[in-house]
């Protein structure tokens, strides 16, 4: 009897400790987020104490060796590249998602999905190398002359092309998920009222899956925003406000990756790079919260 | 149960046996500039053979080398650019151990390549080209040519090569060159590749990318730009040393090729070099010099070598 009691107590104890362990770990992950934010903030203080936020964010002169740190070209370059790549990728991704969830036979679906998953798993440096060897000459020798601009191929446009390929899998798989999760009754009801398949998709399914698709696009945005290696290899690393999509530029991540190893020992430059990282961190965080919020809002509105 | 405890205690005993007796650490840790990394690997291996000391080498860039050394994570940092004021203030002490050189590179099908090899380009002409003041190749030889708009390439990553090149052109920084370039690339290899693909381009490379290390002749599709040093409008016999790697390296080491763009590569420590690290650097400045040329670097001149050995022993720069 006594033995039985001990066994029960031990089991309950185990139960308690495992739960505590799990909650501690989960909590630690959340703390990590704050720690990263704080450490970047601390690292940036040196720069922020010497320059006003206004001149950092709105001056376009970046020359660390002469102690001028203007982030404007990199900020504009980042926005430019991100938006251009999303404009290229979003329509393709959404249409692909519709095809996969509504039209493709199950065999095709499995085949396509596995290819898309592979695309998502390819390291970004591989994309960068491919872009440098294939896209850059393509843009400078064919696409540029076709449009009638002179370009070296190392430019905003090329970087956007690479990025659009890289964010495709993210948007496609998430959009497919939200289309698939719609109840069959929706489709059946719409079709039984005499709507064609395309009308059903356009008027019913896309509306129903909108919150999911929207947050997929925003997550793609976040991914494009922070992509580093592939962009750094083809953007041309020029700290000036780009005059056209075919001129070289710079993004915040490429700025960080191209000067970090060399300049770590100069406190002010290290601080400047930490500040660039802080800006990225800030924007990506906002984007993630925005994606969540929009999803919730839309769900409420359409009652899906 | 009993068995478990016995095992546990045995393992503890075993582990404590590992760290018995603190003898002096017979290993040296090095990190820093990629430009010096291959050379350092050779030195590390050869030094290991003669002394039995293990030298661990890591890359990461010049800045990483200096900050690692200052924070005590490594014993020696490698730097391939002049040491900055801020770093010296933090206590960085440095010794030059080898040289390398940066040359301007053009495509082998450049529209005026024959003229360039006849007359060379003066420093001023190079400055005007890299600063975008001369826009067409034809301007240099006073001819109207078709399709000869100069395309300037540079480095997007912070690099010693780009800094010494900017220094050579005049009172410029890498940032100035970046802004004037049509495109910047990550790494020497990428610049060389781009120059070999675009006939109107000009860039700059470490000599190991301008010449093929195995054959000693020019690298595929690119040519080094000869500099007209005395600015008399022709390339005199004593200025014409670009035809192969060996000749070029020799002329850099005797100081014929200007510095910058020839540059020293430094080893850095926090305060004077001490103990095993000092012995290693001493070996590099003596026996270690014989491995330099086969690795694609340039020896220090005997006077400079002497000076650096004295500096190492003095423990401070003059």
PDB file of N, CA, C and O in Angstrom, chain A residues 39-53 55-57 59 61-72 74-75 239 250-261 263-281, chain B residues 84 86:
ATOM      1  N   UNK A  39      20.117  44.083 -26.904  1.00  0.00           N
ATOM      2  CA  UNK A  39      21.553  44.097 -27.214  1.00  0.00           C
ATOM      3  C   UNK A  39      21.824  44.976 -28.431  1.00  0.00           C
ATOM      4  O   UNK A  39      22.818  45.703 -28.467  1.00  0.00           O
ATOM      5  N   UNK A  40      20.921  44.940 -29.412  1.00  0.00           N
ATOM      6  CA  UNK A  40      21.101  45.817 -30.574  1.00  0.00           C
ATOM      7  C   UNK A  40      20.995  47.279 -30.164  1.00  0.00           C
ATOM      8  O   UNK A  40      21.751  48.131 -30.629  1.00  0.00           O
ATOM      9  N   UNK A  41      20.061  47.543 -29.270  1.00  0.00           N
ATOM     10  CA  UNK A  41      19.863  48.919 -28.805  1.00  0.00           C
ATOM     11  C   UNK A  41      21.112  49.412 -28.083  1.00  0.00           C
ATOM     12  O   UNK A  41      21.602  50.524 -28.330  1.00  0.00           O
ATOM     13  N   UNK A  42      21.659  48.556 -27.206  1.00  0.00           N
ATOM     14  CA  UNK A  42      22.862  48.933 -26.460  1.00  0.00           C
ATOM     15  C   UNK A  42      24.025  49.196 -27.408  1.00  0.00           C
ATOM     16  O   UNK A  42      24.751  50.181 -27.286  1.00  0.00           O
ATOM     17  N   UNK A  43      24.176  48.294 -28.403  1.00  0.00           N
ATOM     18  CA  UNK A  43      25.265  48.462 -29.371  1.00  0.00           C
ATOM     19  C   UNK A  43      25.120  49.747 -30.174  1.00  0.00           C
ATOM     20  O   UNK A  43      26.099  50.338 -30.605  1.00  0.00           O
ATOM     21  N   UNK A  44      23.871  50.160 -30.418  1.00  0.00           N
ATOM     22  CA  UNK A  44      23.646  51.349 -31.244  1.00  0.00           C
ATOM     23  C   UNK A  44      23.832  52.654 -30.483  1.00  0.00           C
ATOM     24  O   UNK A  44      23.928  53.710 -31.100  1.00  0.00           O
ATOM     25  N   UNK A  45      23.883  52.580 -29.157  1.00  0.00           N
ATOM     26  CA  UNK A  45      23.869  53.831 -28.381  1.00  0.00           C
ATOM     27  C   UNK A  45      25.011  54.773 -28.744  1.00  0.00           C
ATOM     28  O   UNK A  45      24.820  55.977 -28.816  1.00  0.00           O
ATOM     29  N   UNK A  46      26.199  54.192 -29.017  1.00  0.00           N
ATOM     30  CA  UNK A  46      27.359  55.032 -29.331  1.00  0.00           C
ATOM     31  C   UNK A  46      27.056  55.933 -30.528  1.00  0.00           C
ATOM     32  O   UNK A  46      27.305  57.133 -30.506  1.00  0.00           O
ATOM     33  N   UNK A  47      26.489  55.340 -31.562  1.00  0.00           N
ATOM     34  CA  UNK A  47      26.161  56.101 -32.770  1.00  0.00           C
ATOM     35  C   UNK A  47      25.059  57.105 -32.467  1.00  0.00           C
ATOM     36  O   UNK A  47      25.140  58.272 -32.859  1.00  0.00           O
ATOM     37  N   UNK A  48      24.041  56.641 -31.755  1.00  0.00           N
ATOM     38  CA  UNK A  48      22.895  57.508 -31.481  1.00  0.00           C
ATOM     39  C   UNK A  48      23.249  58.668 -30.566  1.00  0.00           C
ATOM     40  O   UNK A  48      22.601  59.707 -30.592  1.00  0.00           O
ATOM     41  N   UNK A  49      24.322  58.488 -29.776  1.00  0.00           N
ATOM     42  CA  UNK A  49      24.711  59.589 -28.892  1.00  0.00           C
ATOM     43  C   UNK A  49      25.482  60.658 -29.661  1.00  0.00           C
ATOM     44  O   UNK A  49      25.543  61.807 -29.255  1.00  0.00           O
ATOM     45  N   UNK A  50      26.079  60.279 -30.798  1.00  0.00           N
ATOM     46  CA  UNK A  50      26.889  61.242 -31.544  1.00  0.00           C
ATOM     47  C   UNK A  50      26.124  61.921 -32.668  1.00  0.00           C
ATOM     48  O   UNK A  50      26.468  63.023 -33.087  1.00  0.00           O
ATOM     49  N   UNK A  51      25.125  61.237 -33.202  1.00  0.00           N
ATOM     50  CA  UNK A  51      24.376  61.808 -34.323  1.00  0.00           C
ATOM     51  C   UNK A  51      22.901  61.820 -33.970  1.00  0.00           C
ATOM     52  O   UNK A  51      22.427  60.955 -33.245  1.00  0.00           O
ATOM     53  N   UNK A  52      22.201  62.796 -34.529  1.00  0.00           N
ATOM     54  CA  UNK A  52      20.760  62.811 -34.264  1.00  0.00           C
ATOM     55  C   UNK A  52      20.087  61.780 -35.168  1.00  0.00           C
ATOM     56  O   UNK A  52      20.578  61.459 -36.248  1.00  0.00           O
ATOM     57  N   UNK A  53      18.968  61.291 -34.695  1.00  0.00           N
ATOM     58  CA  UNK A  53      18.220  60.296 -35.461  1.00  0.00           C
ATOM     59  C   UNK A  53      17.870  60.840 -36.840  1.00  0.00           C
ATOM     60  O   UNK A  53      17.881  60.119 -37.841  1.00  0.00           O
ATOM     61  N   UNK A  55      19.501  63.009 -38.782  1.00  0.00           N
ATOM     62  CA  UNK A  55      20.555  62.987 -39.800  1.00  0.00           C
ATOM     63  C   UNK A  55      20.956  61.564 -40.180  1.00  0.00           C
ATOM     64  O   UNK A  55      21.391  61.306 -41.297  1.00  0.00           O
ATOM     65  N   UNK A  56      20.771  60.622 -39.251  1.00  0.00           N
ATOM     66  CA  UNK A  56      21.062  59.230 -39.587  1.00  0.00           C
ATOM     67  C   UNK A  56      20.080  58.709 -40.628  1.00  0.00           C
ATOM     68  O   UNK A  56      20.454  58.056 -41.590  1.00  0.00           O
ATOM     69  N   UNK A  57      18.807  59.000 -40.406  1.00  0.00           N
ATOM     70  CA  UNK A  57      17.778  58.427 -41.261  1.00  0.00           C
ATOM     71  C   UNK A  57      17.548  59.204 -42.553  1.00  0.00           C
ATOM     72  O   UNK A  57      17.053  58.658 -43.522  1.00  0.00           O
ATOM     73  N   UNK A  59      19.983  61.557 -44.051  1.00  0.00           N
ATOM     74  CA  UNK A  59      21.119  62.023 -44.847  1.00  0.00           C
ATOM     75  C   UNK A  59      21.509  60.894 -45.793  1.00  0.00           C
ATOM     76  O   UNK A  59      21.359  59.719 -45.471  1.00  0.00           O
ATOM     77  N   UNK A  61      24.572  60.574 -47.285  1.00  0.00           N
ATOM     78  CA  UNK A  61      26.011  60.410 -47.435  1.00  0.00           C
ATOM     79  C   UNK A  61      26.484  59.291 -46.528  1.00  0.00           C
ATOM     80  O   UNK A  61      26.447  59.399 -45.311  1.00  0.00           O
ATOM     81  N   UNK A  62      26.954  58.198 -47.120  1.00  0.00           N
ATOM     82  CA  UNK A  62      27.485  57.079 -46.327  1.00  0.00           C
ATOM     83  C   UNK A  62      28.956  56.938 -46.640  1.00  0.00           C
ATOM     84  O   UNK A  62      29.335  56.476 -47.698  1.00  0.00           O
ATOM     85  N   UNK A  63      29.797  57.363 -45.726  1.00  0.00           N
ATOM     86  CA  UNK A  63      31.234  57.192 -45.910  1.00  0.00           C
ATOM     87  C   UNK A  63      31.882  57.009 -44.550  1.00  0.00           C
ATOM     88  O   UNK A  63      32.358  57.965 -43.946  1.00  0.00           O
ATOM     89  N   UNK A  64      31.882  55.782 -44.036  1.00  0.00           N
ATOM     90  CA  UNK A  64      32.318  55.532 -42.665  1.00  0.00           C
ATOM     91  C   UNK A  64      33.724  56.029 -42.377  1.00  0.00           C
ATOM     92  O   UNK A  64      34.014  56.462 -41.271  1.00  0.00           O
ATOM     93  N   UNK A  65      34.592  55.968 -43.403  1.00  0.00           N
ATOM     94  CA  UNK A  65      35.972  56.389 -43.162  1.00  0.00           C
ATOM     95  C   UNK A  65      36.069  57.889 -42.890  1.00  0.00           C
ATOM     96  O   UNK A  65      37.024  58.367 -42.317  1.00  0.00           O
ATOM     97  N   UNK A  66      35.057  58.624 -43.356  1.00  0.00           N
ATOM     98  CA  UNK A  66      35.026  60.060 -43.065  1.00  0.00           C
ATOM     99  C   UNK A  66      33.940  60.378 -42.042  1.00  0.00           C
ATOM    100  O   UNK A  66      33.508  61.508 -41.917  1.00  0.00           O
ATOM    101  N   UNK A  67      33.489  59.355 -41.351  1.00  0.00           N
ATOM    102  CA  UNK A  67      32.518  59.506 -40.269  1.00  0.00           C
ATOM    103  C   UNK A  67      31.203  60.138 -40.698  1.00  0.00           C
ATOM    104  O   UNK A  67      30.624  60.930 -39.968  1.00  0.00           O
ATOM    105  N   UNK A  68      30.743  59.815 -41.895  1.00  0.00           N
ATOM    106  CA  UNK A  68      29.373  60.215 -42.217  1.00  0.00           C
ATOM    107  C   UNK A  68      28.534  58.949 -42.403  1.00  0.00           C
ATOM    108  O   UNK A  68      28.894  58.070 -43.170  1.00  0.00           O
ATOM    109  N   UNK A  69      27.457  58.888 -41.634  1.00  0.00           N
ATOM    110  CA  UNK A  69      26.612  57.696 -41.630  1.00  0.00           C
ATOM    111  C   UNK A  69      25.189  58.056 -42.031  1.00  0.00           C
ATOM    112  O   UNK A  69      24.360  58.342 -41.177  1.00  0.00           O
ATOM    113  N   UNK A  70      24.917  58.095 -43.309  1.00  0.00           N
ATOM    114  CA  UNK A  70      23.550  58.374 -43.767  1.00  0.00           C
ATOM    115  C   UNK A  70      22.894  57.085 -44.221  1.00  0.00           C
ATOM    116  O   UNK A  70      23.372  56.432 -45.143  1.00  0.00           O
ATOM    117  N   UNK A  71      21.816  56.699 -43.570  1.00  0.00           N
ATOM    118  CA  UNK A  71      21.179  55.420 -43.897  1.00  0.00           C
ATOM    119  C   UNK A  71      20.134  55.513 -45.002  1.00  0.00           C
ATOM    120  O   UNK A  71      19.597  54.506 -45.422  1.00  0.00           O
ATOM    121  N   UNK A  72      19.834  56.736 -45.447  1.00  0.00           N
ATOM    122  CA  UNK A  72      18.732  56.893 -46.395  1.00  0.00           C
ATOM    123  C   UNK A  72      18.864  56.023 -47.649  1.00  0.00           C
ATOM    124  O   UNK A  72      17.907  55.347 -48.022  1.00  0.00           O
ATOM    125  N   UNK A  74      20.328  53.189 -48.149  1.00  0.00           N
ATOM    126  CA  UNK A  74      20.076  51.781 -47.838  1.00  0.00           C
ATOM    127  C   UNK A  74      18.608  51.542 -47.506  1.00  0.00           C
ATOM    128  O   UNK A  74      18.027  50.524 -47.891  1.00  0.00           O
ATOM    129  N   UNK A  75      17.994  52.499 -46.809  1.00  0.00           N
ATOM    130  CA  UNK A  75      16.576  52.345 -46.446  1.00  0.00           C
ATOM    131  C   UNK A  75      15.720  52.358 -47.712  1.00  0.00           C
ATOM    132  O   UNK A  75      14.873  51.479 -47.919  1.00  0.00           O
ATOM    133  N   UNK A 239      26.143  53.002 -52.215  1.00  0.00           N
ATOM    134  CA  UNK A 239      25.332  53.756 -51.268  1.00  0.00           C
ATOM    135  C   UNK A 239      24.833  55.063 -51.832  1.00  0.00           C
ATOM    136  O   UNK A 239      25.318  56.125 -51.474  1.00  0.00           O
ATOM    137  N   UNK A 250      21.807  49.618 -52.568  1.00  0.00           N
ATOM    138  CA  UNK A 250      22.250  48.958 -51.346  1.00  0.00           C
ATOM    139  C   UNK A 250      21.031  48.730 -50.467  1.00  0.00           C
ATOM    140  O   UNK A 250      20.138  49.559 -50.441  1.00  0.00           O
ATOM    141  N   UNK A 251      20.987  47.597 -49.765  1.00  0.00           N
ATOM    142  CA  UNK A 251      19.913  47.415 -48.797  1.00  0.00           C
ATOM    143  C   UNK A 251      20.534  47.332 -47.404  1.00  0.00           C
ATOM    144  O   UNK A 251      21.736  47.150 -47.277  1.00  0.00           O
ATOM    145  N   UNK A 252      19.709  47.461 -46.389  1.00  0.00           N
ATOM    146  CA  UNK A 252      20.240  47.389 -45.019  1.00  0.00           C
ATOM    147  C   UNK A 252      20.965  46.065 -44.748  1.00  0.00           C
ATOM    148  O   UNK A 252      22.080  46.074 -44.233  1.00  0.00           O
ATOM    149  N   UNK A 253      20.373  44.911 -45.114  1.00  0.00           N
ATOM    150  CA  UNK A 253      21.099  43.660 -44.848  1.00  0.00           C
ATOM    151  C   UNK A 253      22.404  43.550 -45.621  1.00  0.00           C
ATOM    152  O   UNK A 253      23.402  43.079 -45.082  1.00  0.00           O
ATOM    153  N   UNK A 254      22.414  44.018 -46.882  1.00  0.00           N
ATOM    154  CA  UNK A 254      23.651  43.887 -47.651  1.00  0.00           C
ATOM    155  C   UNK A 254      24.722  44.839 -47.116  1.00  0.00           C
ATOM    156  O   UNK A 254      25.910  44.557 -47.173  1.00  0.00           O
ATOM    157  N   UNK A 255      24.267  45.961 -46.579  1.00  0.00           N
ATOM    158  CA  UNK A 255      25.202  46.907 -45.951  1.00  0.00           C
ATOM    159  C   UNK A 255      25.899  46.245 -44.764  1.00  0.00           C
ATOM    160  O   UNK A 255      27.110  46.338 -44.596  1.00  0.00           O
ATOM    161  N   UNK A 256      25.110  45.540 -43.965  1.00  0.00           N
ATOM    162  CA  UNK A 256      25.683  44.900 -42.770  1.00  0.00           C
ATOM    163  C   UNK A 256      26.653  43.791 -43.172  1.00  0.00           C
ATOM    164  O   UNK A 256      27.795  43.752 -42.731  1.00  0.00           O
ATOM    165  N   UNK A 257      26.210  42.926 -44.075  1.00  0.00           N
ATOM    166  CA  UNK A 257      27.013  41.739 -44.372  1.00  0.00           C
ATOM    167  C   UNK A 257      28.301  42.093 -45.096  1.00  0.00           C
ATOM    168  O   UNK A 257      29.318  41.436 -44.929  1.00  0.00           O
ATOM    169  N   UNK A 258      28.288  43.193 -45.867  1.00  0.00           N
ATOM    170  CA  UNK A 258      29.497  43.491 -46.629  1.00  0.00           C
ATOM    171  C   UNK A 258      30.543  44.244 -45.825  1.00  0.00           C
ATOM    172  O   UNK A 258      31.682  44.338 -46.236  1.00  0.00           O
ATOM    173  N   UNK A 259      30.183  44.800 -44.671  1.00  0.00           N
ATOM    174  CA  UNK A 259      31.248  45.483 -43.927  1.00  0.00           C
ATOM    175  C   UNK A 259      31.521  44.934 -42.536  1.00  0.00           C
ATOM    176  O   UNK A 259      32.380  45.444 -41.854  1.00  0.00           O
ATOM    177  N   UNK A 260      30.820  43.874 -42.144  1.00  0.00           N
ATOM    178  CA  UNK A 260      30.958  43.494 -40.738  1.00  0.00           C
ATOM    179  C   UNK A 260      32.338  42.972 -40.352  1.00  0.00           C
ATOM    180  O   UNK A 260      32.972  43.483 -39.452  1.00  0.00           O
ATOM    181  N   UNK A 261      32.810  41.967 -41.062  1.00  0.00           N
ATOM    182  CA  UNK A 261      34.065  41.325 -40.677  1.00  0.00           C
ATOM    183  C   UNK A 261      35.247  42.280 -40.683  1.00  0.00           C
ATOM    184  O   UNK A 261      36.149  42.185 -39.871  1.00  0.00           O
ATOM    185  N   UNK A 263      35.211  45.635 -40.293  1.00  0.00           N
ATOM    186  CA  UNK A 263      35.131  46.878 -39.529  1.00  0.00           C
ATOM    187  C   UNK A 263      34.749  46.719 -38.062  1.00  0.00           C
ATOM    188  O   UNK A 263      34.457  47.679 -37.388  1.00  0.00           O
ATOM    189  N   UNK A 264      34.729  45.471 -37.588  1.00  0.00           N
ATOM    190  CA  UNK A 264      34.304  45.235 -36.213  1.00  0.00           C
ATOM    191  C   UNK A 264      35.133  45.968 -35.173  1.00  0.00           C
ATOM    192  O   UNK A 264      34.658  46.266 -34.095  1.00  0.00           O
ATOM    193  N   UNK A 265      36.400  46.240 -35.519  1.00  0.00           N
ATOM    194  CA  UNK A 265      37.291  46.783 -34.500  1.00  0.00           C
ATOM    195  C   UNK A 265      37.185  48.299 -34.378  1.00  0.00           C
ATOM    196  O   UNK A 265      37.813  48.894 -33.529  1.00  0.00           O
ATOM    197  N   UNK A 266      36.402  48.920 -35.256  1.00  0.00           N
ATOM    198  CA  UNK A 266      36.212  50.364 -35.151  1.00  0.00           C
ATOM    199  C   UNK A 266      34.872  50.588 -34.462  1.00  0.00           C
ATOM    200  O   UNK A 266      33.827  50.342 -35.054  1.00  0.00           O
ATOM    201  N   UNK A 267      34.884  51.022 -33.188  1.00  0.00           N
ATOM    202  CA  UNK A 267      33.650  51.060 -32.402  1.00  0.00           C
ATOM    203  C   UNK A 267      32.487  51.769 -33.094  1.00  0.00           C
ATOM    204  O   UNK A 267      31.373  51.248 -33.119  1.00  0.00           O
ATOM    205  N   UNK A 268      32.756  52.928 -33.678  1.00  0.00           N
ATOM    206  CA  UNK A 268      31.657  53.702 -34.249  1.00  0.00           C
ATOM    207  C   UNK A 268      31.041  52.989 -35.454  1.00  0.00           C
ATOM    208  O   UNK A 268      29.827  53.019 -35.653  1.00  0.00           O
ATOM    209  N   UNK A 269      31.871  52.305 -36.233  1.00  0.00           N
ATOM    210  CA  UNK A 269      31.339  51.596 -37.396  1.00  0.00           C
ATOM    211  C   UNK A 269      30.536  50.374 -36.967  1.00  0.00           C
ATOM    212  O   UNK A 269      29.510  50.052 -37.558  1.00  0.00           O
ATOM    213  N   UNK A 270      31.029  49.703 -35.944  1.00  0.00           N
ATOM    214  CA  UNK A 270      30.282  48.565 -35.433  1.00  0.00           C
ATOM    215  C   UNK A 270      28.920  49.014 -34.927  1.00  0.00           C
ATOM    216  O   UNK A 270      27.900  48.370 -35.150  1.00  0.00           O
ATOM    217  N   UNK A 271      28.926  50.160 -34.277  1.00  0.00           N
ATOM    218  CA  UNK A 271      27.692  50.717 -33.761  1.00  0.00           C
ATOM    219  C   UNK A 271      26.728  51.054 -34.899  1.00  0.00           C
ATOM    220  O   UNK A 271      25.521  50.826 -34.793  1.00  0.00           O
ATOM    221  N   UNK A 272      27.284  51.579 -35.993  1.00  0.00           N
ATOM    222  CA  UNK A 272      26.447  51.925 -37.147  1.00  0.00           C
ATOM    223  C   UNK A 272      25.788  50.677 -37.728  1.00  0.00           C
ATOM    224  O   UNK A 272      24.602  50.687 -38.088  1.00  0.00           O
ATOM    225  N   UNK A 273      26.554  49.581 -37.792  1.00  0.00           N
ATOM    226  CA  UNK A 273      25.999  48.341 -38.338  1.00  0.00           C
ATOM    227  C   UNK A 273      24.937  47.770 -37.406  1.00  0.00           C
ATOM    228  O   UNK A 273      23.916  47.250 -37.849  1.00  0.00           O
ATOM    229  N   UNK A 274      25.170  47.916 -36.093  1.00  0.00           N
ATOM    230  CA  UNK A 274      24.169  47.456 -35.132  1.00  0.00           C
ATOM    231  C   UNK A 274      22.884  48.259 -35.293  1.00  0.00           C
ATOM    232  O   UNK A 274      21.780  47.715 -35.182  1.00  0.00           O
ATOM    233  N   UNK A 275      23.036  49.534 -35.592  1.00  0.00           N
ATOM    234  CA  UNK A 275      21.856  50.378 -35.787  1.00  0.00           C
ATOM    235  C   UNK A 275      21.080  49.941 -37.031  1.00  0.00           C
ATOM    236  O   UNK A 275      19.845  49.919 -37.018  1.00  0.00           O
ATOM    237  N   UNK A 276      21.805  49.579 -38.077  1.00  0.00           N
ATOM    238  CA  UNK A 276      21.145  49.060 -39.283  1.00  0.00           C
ATOM    239  C   UNK A 276      20.357  47.791 -38.933  1.00  0.00           C
ATOM    240  O   UNK A 276      19.214  47.614 -39.357  1.00  0.00           O
ATOM    241  N   UNK A 277      20.979  46.938 -38.121  1.00  0.00           N
ATOM    242  CA  UNK A 277      20.309  45.706 -37.708  1.00  0.00           C
ATOM    243  C   UNK A 277      19.065  46.016 -36.888  1.00  0.00           C
ATOM    244  O   UNK A 277      18.026  45.369 -37.026  1.00  0.00           O
ATOM    245  N   UNK A 278      19.181  47.035 -36.045  1.00  0.00           N
ATOM    246  CA  UNK A 278      18.048  47.435 -35.202  1.00  0.00           C
ATOM    247  C   UNK A 278      16.864  47.874 -36.056  1.00  0.00           C
ATOM    248  O   UNK A 278      15.716  47.503 -35.803  1.00  0.00           O
ATOM    249  N   UNK A 279      17.158  48.651 -37.100  1.00  0.00           N
ATOM    250  CA  UNK A 279      16.083  49.094 -37.996  1.00  0.00           C
ATOM    251  C   UNK A 279      15.377  47.896 -38.627  1.00  0.00           C
ATOM    252  O   UNK A 279      14.142  47.846 -38.683  1.00  0.00           O
ATOM    253  N   UNK A 280      16.182  46.933 -39.100  1.00  0.00           N
ATOM    254  CA  UNK A 280      15.597  45.735 -39.710  1.00  0.00           C
ATOM    255  C   UNK A 280      14.715  44.986 -38.719  1.00  0.00           C
ATOM    256  O   UNK A 280      13.598  44.598 -39.021  1.00  0.00           O
ATOM    257  N   UNK A 281      15.255  44.805 -37.534  1.00  0.00           N
ATOM    258  CA  UNK A 281      14.563  44.083 -36.472  1.00  0.00           C
ATOM    259  C   UNK A 281      13.208  44.720 -36.203  1.00  0.00           C
ATOM    260  O   UNK A 281      12.176  44.059 -36.129  1.00  0.00           O
TER     261      UNK A 281
ATOM    262  N   UNK B  84      44.147  51.292 -38.112  1.00  0.00           N
ATOM    263  CA  UNK B  84      43.483  52.578 -37.885  1.00  0.00           C
ATOM    264  C   UNK B  84      43.839  53.164 -36.523  1.00  0.00           C
ATOM    265  O   UNK B  84      44.133  52.443 -35.573  1.00  0.00           O
ATOM    266  N   UNK B  86      41.950  54.371 -34.255  1.00  0.00           N
ATOM    267  CA  UNK B  86      41.088  53.881 -33.174  1.00  0.00           C
ATOM    268  C   UNK B  86      41.604  52.560 -32.615  1.00  0.00           C
ATOM    269  O   UNK B  86      41.462  52.276 -31.430  1.00  0.00           O
TER     270      UNK B  86
END
